[in-house]
PDB file of C-alpha atoms in Angstrom:
ATOM      1  CA  UNK A   1     -14.888 -63.865 -23.190  1.00 85.00           C
ATOM      2  CA  UNK A   2     -16.283 -61.056 -21.064  1.00 90.00           C
ATOM      3  CA  UNK A   3     -13.939 -59.283 -18.673  1.00 94.00           C
ATOM      4  CA  UNK A   4     -14.592 -57.257 -15.554  1.00 94.00           C
ATOM      5  CA  UNK A   5     -14.396 -53.497 -16.014  1.00 95.00           C
ATOM      6  CA  UNK A   6     -12.036 -53.388 -13.010  1.00 95.00           C
ATOM      7  CA  UNK A   7     -10.286 -56.016 -10.899  1.00 94.00           C
ATOM      8  CA  UNK A   8     -12.828 -57.420  -8.391  1.00 92.00           C
ATOM      9  CA  UNK A   9     -12.025 -57.073  -4.727  1.00 93.00           C
ATOM     10  CA  UNK A  10     -11.207 -60.162  -2.727  1.00 93.00           C
ATOM     11  CA  UNK A  11     -14.229 -61.818  -1.160  1.00 93.00           C
ATOM     12  CA  UNK A  12     -14.693 -61.024   2.556  1.00 97.00           C
ATOM     13  CA  UNK A  13     -13.617 -63.910   4.760  1.00 98.00           C
ATOM     14  CA  UNK A  14     -12.978 -64.998   8.335  1.00 98.00           C
ATOM     15  CA  UNK A  15     -10.155 -67.084   9.702  1.00 98.00           C
ATOM     16  CA  UNK A  16     -10.663 -70.594  11.001  1.00 98.00           C
ATOM     17  CA  UNK A  17      -9.422 -71.577  14.437  1.00 96.00           C
ATOM     18  CA  UNK A  18      -6.182 -73.607  14.446  1.00 95.00           C
ATOM     19  CA  UNK A  19      -5.978 -73.461  10.639  1.00 97.00           C
ATOM     20  CA  UNK A  20      -4.679 -71.322   7.790  1.00 97.00           C
ATOM     21  CA  UNK A  21      -7.974 -71.847   5.935  1.00 97.00           C
ATOM     22  CA  UNK A  22     -10.441 -69.005   5.363  1.00 98.00           C
ATOM     23  CA  UNK A  23     -14.242 -69.082   5.486  1.00 98.00           C
ATOM     24  CA  UNK A  24     -15.662 -66.983   2.593  1.00 98.00           C
ATOM     25  CA  UNK A  25     -18.503 -64.710   3.703  1.00 98.00           C
ATOM     26  CA  UNK A  26     -21.514 -64.477   1.386  1.00 98.00           C
ATOM     27  CA  UNK A  27     -24.283 -62.678   3.282  1.00 98.00           C
ATOM     28  CA  UNK A  28     -24.818 -61.532   6.859  1.00 98.00           C
ATOM     29  CA  UNK A  29     -28.195 -61.920   8.564  1.00 98.00           C
ATOM     30  CA  UNK A  30     -28.857 -60.567  12.058  1.00 97.00           C
ATOM     31  CA  UNK A  31     -31.679 -61.549  14.412  1.00 95.00           C
ATOM     32  CA  UNK A  32     -33.250 -58.725  16.369  1.00 87.00           C
ATOM     33  CA  UNK A  33     -34.237 -58.978  20.048  1.00 85.00           C
ATOM     34  CA  UNK A  34     -33.575 -62.693  20.610  1.00 91.00           C
ATOM     35  CA  UNK A  35     -32.983 -62.442  24.386  1.00 88.00           C
ATOM     36  CA  UNK A  36     -35.914 -61.570  26.659  1.00 71.00           C
ATOM     37  CA  UNK A  37     -34.090 -59.045  28.833  1.00 68.00           C
ATOM     38  CA  UNK A  38     -32.607 -57.241  25.840  1.00 52.00           C
ATOM     39  CA  UNK A  39     -36.018 -57.081  24.178  1.00 52.00           C
ATOM     40  CA  UNK A  40     -37.424 -55.509  27.336  1.00 55.00           C
ATOM     41  CA  UNK A  41     -34.561 -52.998  27.656  1.00 56.00           C
ATOM     42  CA  UNK A  42     -35.357 -51.898  24.077  1.00 55.00           C
ATOM     43  CA  UNK A  43     -39.022 -51.461  25.012  1.00 58.00           C
ATOM     44  CA  UNK A  44     -40.568 -54.573  23.471  1.00 62.00           C
ATOM     45  CA  UNK A  45     -42.503 -57.621  24.665  1.00 62.00           C
ATOM     46  CA  UNK A  46     -40.444 -60.747  23.783  1.00 62.00           C
ATOM     47  CA  UNK A  47     -43.374 -63.088  24.284  1.00 67.00           C
ATOM     48  CA  UNK A  48     -45.348 -61.743  21.340  1.00 57.00           C
ATOM     49  CA  UNK A  49     -42.808 -61.357  18.544  1.00 73.00           C
ATOM     50  CA  UNK A  50     -41.584 -63.960  16.032  1.00 82.00           C
ATOM     51  CA  UNK A  51     -37.930 -63.590  14.983  1.00 87.00           C
ATOM     52  CA  UNK A  52     -37.146 -60.779  12.580  1.00 89.00           C
ATOM     53  CA  UNK A  53     -34.013 -60.141  10.557  1.00 95.00           C
ATOM     54  CA  UNK A  54     -31.928 -57.304   9.212  1.00 96.00           C
ATOM     55  CA  UNK A  55     -28.722 -57.502   7.171  1.00 97.00           C
ATOM     56  CA  UNK A  56     -25.205 -56.157   7.070  1.00 98.00           C
ATOM     57  CA  UNK A  57     -22.951 -56.060   3.994  1.00 98.00           C
ATOM     58  CA  UNK A  58     -20.535 -58.973   3.757  1.00 98.00           C
ATOM     59  CA  UNK A  59     -17.569 -56.610   3.814  1.00 98.00           C
ATOM     60  CA  UNK A  60     -18.726 -55.168   7.152  1.00 98.00           C
ATOM     61  CA  UNK A  61     -17.300 -58.397   8.610  1.00 98.00           C
ATOM     62  CA  UNK A  62     -13.743 -57.915   9.870  1.00 98.00           C
ATOM     63  CA  UNK A  63     -11.456 -59.755  12.250  1.00 98.00           C
ATOM     64  CA  UNK A  64     -12.229 -58.768  15.854  1.00 98.00           C
ATOM     65  CA  UNK A  65      -8.666 -57.806  16.702  1.00 98.00           C
ATOM     66  CA  UNK A  66      -6.392 -54.792  16.675  1.00 98.00           C
ATOM     67  CA  UNK A  67      -8.256 -51.536  16.151  1.00 98.00           C
ATOM     68  CA  UNK A  68     -11.832 -51.097  14.907  1.00 98.00           C
ATOM     69  CA  UNK A  69     -12.569 -47.578  13.685  1.00 96.00           C
ATOM     70  CA  UNK A  70     -15.145 -45.394  15.423  1.00 98.00           C
ATOM     71  CA  UNK A  71     -17.624 -44.676  12.599  1.00 98.00           C
ATOM     72  CA  UNK A  72     -18.705 -41.213  11.424  1.00 97.00           C
ATOM     73  CA  UNK A  73     -22.178 -39.660  11.853  1.00 96.00           C
ATOM     74  CA  UNK A  74     -22.780 -40.927  15.388  1.00 97.00           C
ATOM     75  CA  UNK A  75     -22.258 -40.064  19.033  1.00 96.00           C
ATOM     76  CA  UNK A  76     -23.811 -43.349  20.236  1.00 98.00           C
ATOM     77  CA  UNK A  77     -21.813 -46.325  18.999  1.00 98.00           C
ATOM     78  CA  UNK A  78     -23.231 -49.331  20.867  1.00 98.00           C
ATOM     79  CA  UNK A  79     -21.855 -52.842  21.403  1.00 98.00           C
ATOM     80  CA  UNK A  80     -23.943 -56.025  21.052  1.00 97.00           C
ATOM     81  CA  UNK A  81     -22.120 -59.336  21.594  1.00 98.00           C
ATOM     82  CA  UNK A  82     -23.620 -62.266  19.680  1.00 98.00           C
ATOM     83  CA  UNK A  83     -23.178 -65.929  18.807  1.00 98.00           C
ATOM     84  CA  UNK A  84     -22.402 -66.099  15.085  1.00 98.00           C
ATOM     85  CA  UNK A  85     -23.532 -69.116  13.068  1.00 98.00           C
ATOM     86  CA  UNK A  86     -21.579 -69.964   9.911  1.00 98.00           C
ATOM     87  CA  UNK A  87     -23.642 -71.809   7.309  1.00 98.00           C
ATOM     88  CA  UNK A  88     -21.778 -74.498   5.364  1.00 98.00           C
ATOM     89  CA  UNK A  89     -24.558 -76.231   3.435  1.00 98.00           C
ATOM     90  CA  UNK A  90     -27.229 -74.755   1.153  1.00 98.00           C
ATOM     91  CA  UNK A  91     -30.862 -75.140   2.092  1.00 98.00           C
ATOM     92  CA  UNK A  92     -34.425 -73.917   1.576  1.00 98.00           C
ATOM     93  CA  UNK A  93     -37.393 -74.484   3.897  1.00 98.00           C
ATOM     94  CA  UNK A  94     -35.223 -76.370   6.355  1.00 98.00           C
ATOM     95  CA  UNK A  95     -36.944 -78.115   9.252  1.00 98.00           C
ATOM     96  CA  UNK A  96     -35.712 -77.333  12.794  1.00 97.00           C
ATOM     97  CA  UNK A  97     -34.780 -80.996  13.173  1.00 98.00           C
ATOM     98  CA  UNK A  98     -32.375 -80.818  10.218  1.00 98.00           C
ATOM     99  CA  UNK A  99     -31.198 -77.213  10.654  1.00 98.00           C
ATOM    100  CA  UNK A 100     -28.020 -77.889  12.634  1.00 98.00           C
ATOM    101  CA  UNK A 101     -26.815 -80.112   9.799  1.00 98.00           C
ATOM    102  CA  UNK A 102     -26.363 -76.926   7.765  1.00 98.00           C
ATOM    103  CA  UNK A 103     -24.005 -75.306  10.284  1.00 98.00           C
ATOM    104  CA  UNK A 104     -20.273 -75.290   9.512  1.00 98.00           C
ATOM    105  CA  UNK A 105     -19.137 -73.573  12.700  1.00 98.00           C
ATOM    106  CA  UNK A 106     -19.562 -70.793  15.241  1.00 98.00           C
ATOM    107  CA  UNK A 107     -17.893 -67.537  16.224  1.00 98.00           C
ATOM    108  CA  UNK A 108     -18.093 -64.584  18.607  1.00 98.00           C
ATOM    109  CA  UNK A 109     -19.287 -61.415  16.913  1.00 98.00           C
ATOM    110  CA  UNK A 110     -20.164 -57.849  17.797  1.00 98.00           C
ATOM    111  CA  UNK A 111     -23.095 -56.127  16.122  1.00 98.00           C
ATOM    112  CA  UNK A 112     -21.863 -52.534  16.274  1.00 98.00           C
ATOM    113  CA  UNK A 113     -24.772 -50.114  16.038  1.00 98.00           C
ATOM    114  CA  UNK A 114     -25.092 -46.361  15.505  1.00 98.00           C
ATOM    115  CA  UNK A 115     -27.900 -46.165  18.043  1.00 97.00           C
ATOM    116  CA  UNK A 116     -28.798 -42.521  17.481  1.00 98.00           C
ATOM    117  CA  UNK A 117     -29.235 -43.129  13.751  1.00 97.00           C
ATOM    118  CA  UNK A 118     -31.290 -46.238  14.509  1.00 96.00           C
ATOM    119  CA  UNK A 119     -33.531 -44.275  16.879  1.00 96.00           C
ATOM    120  CA  UNK A 120     -34.293 -41.715  14.170  1.00 97.00           C
ATOM    121  CA  UNK A 121     -34.968 -44.474  11.636  1.00 96.00           C
ATOM    122  CA  UNK A 122     -37.394 -46.202  14.017  1.00 93.00           C
ATOM    123  CA  UNK A 123     -39.210 -42.968  14.756  1.00 94.00           C
ATOM    124  CA  UNK A 124     -39.614 -42.167  11.062  1.00 96.00           C
ATOM    125  CA  UNK A 125     -40.415 -45.734   9.969  1.00 96.00           C
ATOM    126  CA  UNK A 126     -37.247 -45.978   7.871  1.00 96.00           C
ATOM    127  CA  UNK A 127     -34.882 -48.935   7.325  1.00 94.00           C
ATOM    128  CA  UNK A 128     -32.006 -49.535   9.752  1.00 94.00           C
ATOM    129  CA  UNK A 129     -29.301 -49.943   7.083  1.00 96.00           C
ATOM    130  CA  UNK A 130     -27.359 -46.777   7.933  1.00 97.00           C
ATOM    131  CA  UNK A 131     -27.425 -47.670  11.628  1.00 98.00           C
ATOM    132  CA  UNK A 132     -26.293 -51.274  11.214  1.00 98.00           C
ATOM    133  CA  UNK A 133     -24.415 -51.685   7.932  1.00 98.00           C
ATOM    134  CA  UNK A 134     -21.491 -49.264   8.114  1.00 98.00           C
ATOM    135  CA  UNK A 135     -17.811 -50.130   7.604  1.00 97.00           C
ATOM    136  CA  UNK A 136     -16.340 -52.588  10.141  1.00 98.00           C
ATOM    137  CA  UNK A 137     -19.715 -52.930  11.873  1.00 98.00           C
ATOM    138  CA  UNK A 138     -19.449 -56.722  12.273  1.00 98.00           C
ATOM    139  CA  UNK A 139     -16.133 -57.648  13.942  1.00 98.00           C
ATOM    140  CA  UNK A 140     -15.950 -61.396  14.500  1.00 98.00           C
ATOM    141  CA  UNK A 141     -13.610 -64.013  15.934  1.00 98.00           C
ATOM    142  CA  UNK A 142     -12.071 -66.821  13.979  1.00 98.00           C
ATOM    143  CA  UNK A 143     -14.649 -69.534  13.414  1.00 98.00           C
ATOM    144  CA  UNK A 144     -14.601 -72.746  15.391  1.00 97.00           C
ATOM    145  CA  UNK A 145     -15.816 -75.712  13.285  1.00 97.00           C
ATOM    146  CA  UNK A 146     -18.656 -77.852  14.586  1.00 97.00           C
ATOM    147  CA  UNK A 147     -16.208 -80.749  14.669  1.00 90.00           C
ATOM    148  CA  UNK A 148     -14.281 -78.857  17.378  1.00 85.00           C
ATOM    149  CA  UNK A 149     -17.044 -76.997  19.225  1.00 74.00           C
ATOM    150  CA  UNK A 150     -20.143 -79.096  18.729  1.00 93.00           C
ATOM    151  CA  UNK A 151     -23.393 -77.113  18.793  1.00 96.00           C
ATOM    152  CA  UNK A 152     -23.419 -74.751  21.801  1.00 95.00           C
ATOM    153  CA  UNK A 153     -26.992 -74.645  23.077  1.00 93.00           C
ATOM    154  CA  UNK A 154     -26.040 -73.212  26.440  1.00 95.00           C
ATOM    155  CA  UNK A 155     -23.080 -71.421  28.001  1.00 96.00           C
ATOM    156  CA  UNK A 156     -22.181 -67.924  29.103  1.00 97.00           C
ATOM    157  CA  UNK A 157     -22.002 -65.025  26.662  1.00 98.00           C
ATOM    158  CA  UNK A 158     -20.386 -61.826  27.954  1.00 98.00           C
ATOM    159  CA  UNK A 159     -18.764 -58.515  27.071  1.00 98.00           C
ATOM    160  CA  UNK A 160     -16.496 -56.144  28.998  1.00 98.00           C
ATOM    161  CA  UNK A 161     -15.387 -52.596  28.227  1.00 98.00           C
ATOM    162  CA  UNK A 162     -12.092 -51.521  29.814  1.00 98.00           C
ATOM    163  CA  UNK A 163     -12.384 -54.494  32.159  1.00 98.00           C
ATOM    164  CA  UNK A 164     -15.897 -53.616  33.348  1.00 98.00           C
ATOM    165  CA  UNK A 165     -18.590 -56.159  32.591  1.00 98.00           C
ATOM    166  CA  UNK A 166     -21.431 -54.723  30.504  1.00 97.00           C
ATOM    167  CA  UNK A 167     -23.242 -57.769  29.139  1.00 97.00           C
ATOM    168  CA  UNK A 168     -23.733 -61.303  30.455  1.00 96.00           C
ATOM    169  CA  UNK A 169     -26.270 -63.930  29.562  1.00 96.00           C
ATOM    170  CA  UNK A 170     -26.535 -67.566  28.574  1.00 96.00           C
ATOM    171  CA  UNK A 171     -27.151 -69.052  25.143  1.00 96.00           C
ATOM    172  CA  UNK A 172     -29.968 -71.029  26.760  1.00 94.00           C
ATOM    173  CA  UNK A 173     -31.780 -67.702  27.267  1.00 92.00           C
ATOM    174  CA  UNK A 174     -32.324 -67.208  23.545  1.00 92.00           C
ATOM    175  CA  UNK A 175     -35.997 -66.890  22.650  1.00 91.00           C
ATOM    176  CA  UNK A 176     -35.367 -68.688  19.354  1.00 93.00           C
ATOM    177  CA  UNK A 177     -32.700 -71.415  19.332  1.00 94.00           C
ATOM    178  CA  UNK A 178     -30.179 -71.635  16.488  1.00 97.00           C
ATOM    179  CA  UNK A 179     -32.082 -74.478  14.823  1.00 97.00           C
ATOM    180  CA  UNK A 180     -35.302 -72.448  14.897  1.00 95.00           C
ATOM    181  CA  UNK A 181     -33.594 -69.309  13.572  1.00 96.00           C
ATOM    182  CA  UNK A 182     -32.126 -71.228  10.632  1.00 98.00           C
ATOM    183  CA  UNK A 183     -35.441 -72.899   9.884  1.00 97.00           C
ATOM    184  CA  UNK A 184     -37.386 -69.640  10.077  1.00 96.00           C
ATOM    185  CA  UNK A 185     -34.935 -67.760   7.839  1.00 97.00           C
ATOM    186  CA  UNK A 186     -34.831 -70.534   5.241  1.00 98.00           C
ATOM    187  CA  UNK A 187     -38.580 -70.335   4.734  1.00 97.00           C
ATOM    188  CA  UNK A 188     -38.108 -66.832   3.341  1.00 97.00           C
ATOM    189  CA  UNK A 189     -34.767 -67.041   1.516  1.00 97.00           C
ATOM    190  CA  UNK A 190     -32.376 -69.708   0.290  1.00 98.00           C
ATOM    191  CA  UNK A 191     -29.529 -70.061   2.759  1.00 98.00           C
ATOM    192  CA  UNK A 192     -26.181 -70.719   1.093  1.00 98.00           C
ATOM    193  CA  UNK A 193     -22.773 -71.854   2.236  1.00 98.00           C
ATOM    194  CA  UNK A 194     -20.885 -68.751   3.375  1.00 98.00           C
ATOM    195  CA  UNK A 195     -23.856 -67.057   5.008  1.00 98.00           C
ATOM    196  CA  UNK A 196     -23.426 -65.820   8.573  1.00 98.00           C
ATOM    197  CA  UNK A 197     -26.225 -65.387  11.103  1.00 98.00           C
ATOM    198  CA  UNK A 198     -25.721 -63.103  14.110  1.00 98.00           C
ATOM    199  CA  UNK A 199     -28.209 -64.567  16.585  1.00 97.00           C
ATOM    200  CA  UNK A 200     -29.006 -61.656  18.919  1.00 95.00           C
ATOM    201  CA  UNK A 201     -27.570 -60.103  22.060  1.00 94.00           C
ATOM    202  CA  UNK A 202     -28.276 -60.284  25.801  1.00 94.00           C
ATOM    203  CA  UNK A 203     -29.161 -57.241  27.886  1.00 91.00           C
ATOM    204  CA  UNK A 204     -26.634 -54.567  28.786  1.00 94.00           C
ATOM    205  CA  UNK A 205     -25.905 -52.937  25.432  1.00 95.00           C
ATOM    206  CA  UNK A 206     -24.213 -49.579  25.814  1.00 96.00           C
ATOM    207  CA  UNK A 207     -22.004 -46.916  24.318  1.00 98.00           C
ATOM    208  CA  UNK A 208     -18.359 -47.188  23.282  1.00 98.00           C
ATOM    209  CA  UNK A 209     -15.851 -44.350  23.233  1.00 98.00           C
ATOM    210  CA  UNK A 210     -12.642 -43.808  21.301  1.00 97.00           C
ATOM    211  CA  UNK A 211      -9.822 -45.707  22.970  1.00 98.00           C
ATOM    212  CA  UNK A 212     -12.038 -48.269  24.723  1.00 98.00           C
ATOM    213  CA  UNK A 213     -10.852 -51.866  24.968  1.00 98.00           C
ATOM    214  CA  UNK A 214     -13.579 -54.399  24.214  1.00 98.00           C
ATOM    215  CA  UNK A 215     -13.328 -57.990  25.412  1.00 98.00           C
ATOM    216  CA  UNK A 216     -16.026 -60.555  24.723  1.00 98.00           C
ATOM    217  CA  UNK A 217     -16.505 -64.277  24.742  1.00 98.00           C
ATOM    218  CA  UNK A 218     -18.847 -67.227  24.514  1.00 98.00           C
ATOM    219  CA  UNK A 219     -18.267 -70.379  26.534  1.00 97.00           C
ATOM    220  CA  UNK A 220     -17.074 -73.179  24.276  1.00 95.00           C
ATOM    221  CA  UNK A 221     -16.777 -70.902  21.235  1.00 97.00           C
ATOM    222  CA  UNK A 222     -14.018 -68.365  21.834  1.00 97.00           C
ATOM    223  CA  UNK A 223     -12.964 -64.922  23.013  1.00 98.00           C
ATOM    224  CA  UNK A 224     -12.039 -61.658  21.295  1.00 98.00           C
ATOM    225  CA  UNK A 225     -10.396 -58.363  22.202  1.00 98.00           C
ATOM    226  CA  UNK A 226     -10.036 -55.160  20.204  1.00 98.00           C
ATOM    227  CA  UNK A 227      -9.757 -51.428  20.736  1.00 98.00           C
ATOM    228  CA  UNK A 228     -12.034 -48.696  19.417  1.00 98.00           C
ATOM    229  CA  UNK A 229     -10.081 -46.326  17.194  1.00 97.00           C
ATOM    230  CA  UNK A 230     -10.540 -42.719  16.239  1.00 88.00           C
ATOM    231  CA  UNK A 231     -13.374 -41.303  14.197  1.00 82.00           C
TER     232      UNK A 231
END
């Protein structure tokens, strides 16, 4: 019987609220510019663009607690608070009407972004991977199962840095609802149990510095707090 050439690392996972269980993370999809005001602050017209996706490595997902390292190669580490959808049922070409049946639960996540690297990539027509997919770039809360949270279609989403509010919006402001995002993604790839979808961020993204305390939350889903560590 074949053996691995070295011992495989443990699969990335997230905790589950009020449980010792773990949710194994398979892939991480992120929706770009899914709130009108954020799309405008990034210089785009939200009324003309269908949803688009980029990805982060599964092991970029870490618990949003304690200290998150400030990454190398950047002077513009930006925060983007997002509703995270945890997929619990496989599916391909899922209709919007059936999409929520594939959701296991929800969490509060931060899409950390090396904005200066992203700006260069955009200018040169290059992929965003180096700007989005670095180590610890997807801190996330414990997941709240649908059985506990239901499906949050509205409710405040916010982020503070050192007690000062930077971002605030409402899930109802999303251009593409969770059911539509799942349906759209599943027409291109097969969604599998363990996949996470970061569903976009409201306006107010900005820079983080070493030593900053980040607090964020989504009504009916949860809250997180962590500090930004050293480079």
